[in-house]
GROMACS .gro file of C-alpha atoms in nm:
model
   71
    1MET     CA    1  -9.049   4.732   4.322
    2PRO     CA    2  -9.015   4.909   4.654
    3ALA     CA    3  -8.878   5.262   4.637
    4ASN     CA    4  -8.582   5.176   4.860
    5ASP     CA    5  -8.461   4.918   4.604
    6LEU     CA    6  -8.418   5.181   4.333
    7PRO     CA    7  -8.096   5.338   4.473
    8SER     CA    8  -7.951   4.992   4.525
    9LEU     CA    9  -8.035   4.898   4.167
   10GLN     CA   10  -7.884   5.223   4.039
   11GLN     CA   11  -7.563   5.154   4.231
   12ARG     CA   12  -7.542   4.804   4.088
   13ILE     CA   13  -7.595   4.937   3.736
   14LEU     CA   14  -7.324   5.201   3.783
   15LYS     CA   15  -7.087   4.936   3.917
   16LEU     CA   16  -7.160   4.711   3.616
   17LEU     CA   17  -7.100   5.000   3.378
   18ALA     CA   18  -6.766   5.074   3.545
   19ILE     CA   19  -6.664   4.708   3.524
   20HIS     CA   20  -6.773   4.699   3.161
   21GLN     CA   21  -6.555   5.002   3.082
   22GLU     CA   22  -6.256   4.849   3.262
   23LEU     CA   23  -6.297   4.526   3.067
   24ARG     CA   24  -6.323   4.712   2.736
   25GLU     CA   25  -6.001   4.901   2.812
   26GLU     CA   26  -5.824   4.583   2.920
   27ASN     CA   27  -5.942   4.409   2.602
   28GLN     CA   28  -5.806   4.694   2.389
   29ARG     CA   29  -5.470   4.678   2.570
   30MET     CA   30  -5.454   4.303   2.525
   31ARG     CA   31  -5.533   4.329   2.154
   32ALA     CA   32  -5.259   4.588   2.111
   33GLU     CA   33  -5.017   4.363   2.299
   34GLU     CA   34  -5.117   4.070   2.078
   35VAL     CA   35  -5.032   4.273   1.768
   36ASN     CA   36  -4.694   4.360   1.920
   37TRP     CA   37  -4.622   3.998   2.012
   38GLN     CA   38  -4.719   3.878   1.666
   39SER     CA   39  -4.490   4.136   1.510
   40GLU     CA   40  -4.206   4.038   1.742
   41ARG     CA   41  -4.262   3.670   1.665
   42ALA     CA   42  -4.252   3.734   1.291
   43ARG     CA   43  -3.925   3.926   1.334
   44LEU     CA   44  -3.773   3.645   1.540
   45VAL     CA   45  -3.884   3.384   1.287
   46GLN     CA   46  -3.710   3.585   1.014
   47GLN     CA   47  -3.394   3.614   1.223
   48ASN     CA   48  -3.401   3.242   1.293
   49GLU     CA   49  -3.440   3.162   0.925
   50ALA     CA   50  -3.151   3.394   0.833
   51ALA     CA   51  -2.930   3.230   1.095
   52ARG     CA   52  -3.029   2.884   0.970
   53ARG     CA   53  -2.936   2.981   0.614
   54LYS     CA   54  -2.598   3.117   0.726
   55VAL     CA   55  -2.519   2.801   0.921
   56HIS     CA   56  -2.620   2.589   0.622
   57GLU     CA   57  -2.396   2.797   0.394
   58MET     CA   58  -2.104   2.761   0.635
   59ILE     CA   59  -2.149   2.386   0.650
   60GLN     CA   60  -2.151   2.369   0.272
   61LYS     CA   61  -1.832   2.578   0.251
   62LEU     CA   62  -1.664   2.357   0.509
   63GLN     CA   63  -1.763   2.048   0.314
   64VAL     CA   64  -1.618   2.198  -0.005
   65LEU     CA   65  -1.296   2.285   0.179
   66GLU     CA   66  -1.279   1.938   0.322
   67ARG     CA   67  -1.321   1.781  -0.022
   68ASN     CA   68  -1.058   2.012  -0.174
   69CYS     CA   69  -0.808   1.943   0.104
   70GLY     CA   70  -0.861   1.569   0.071
   71GLN     CA   71  -0.752   1.564  -0.294
   0.00000   0.00000   0.00000
């Protein structure tokens, strides 16, 4: 390997190391965001289920009222 190639190779290695570090940091951020999104999704699923139960209960109460008023 010619001596003048060594600095070029060193620069390329340093650039690759910098890119590697950036990608590691981005990956960590994305994993943290994924945890947050999963938590938010679970919360929304619970809210949706609670709302569904309430609507179902209201429908049942209305049906009971309707039957009682029809007698």
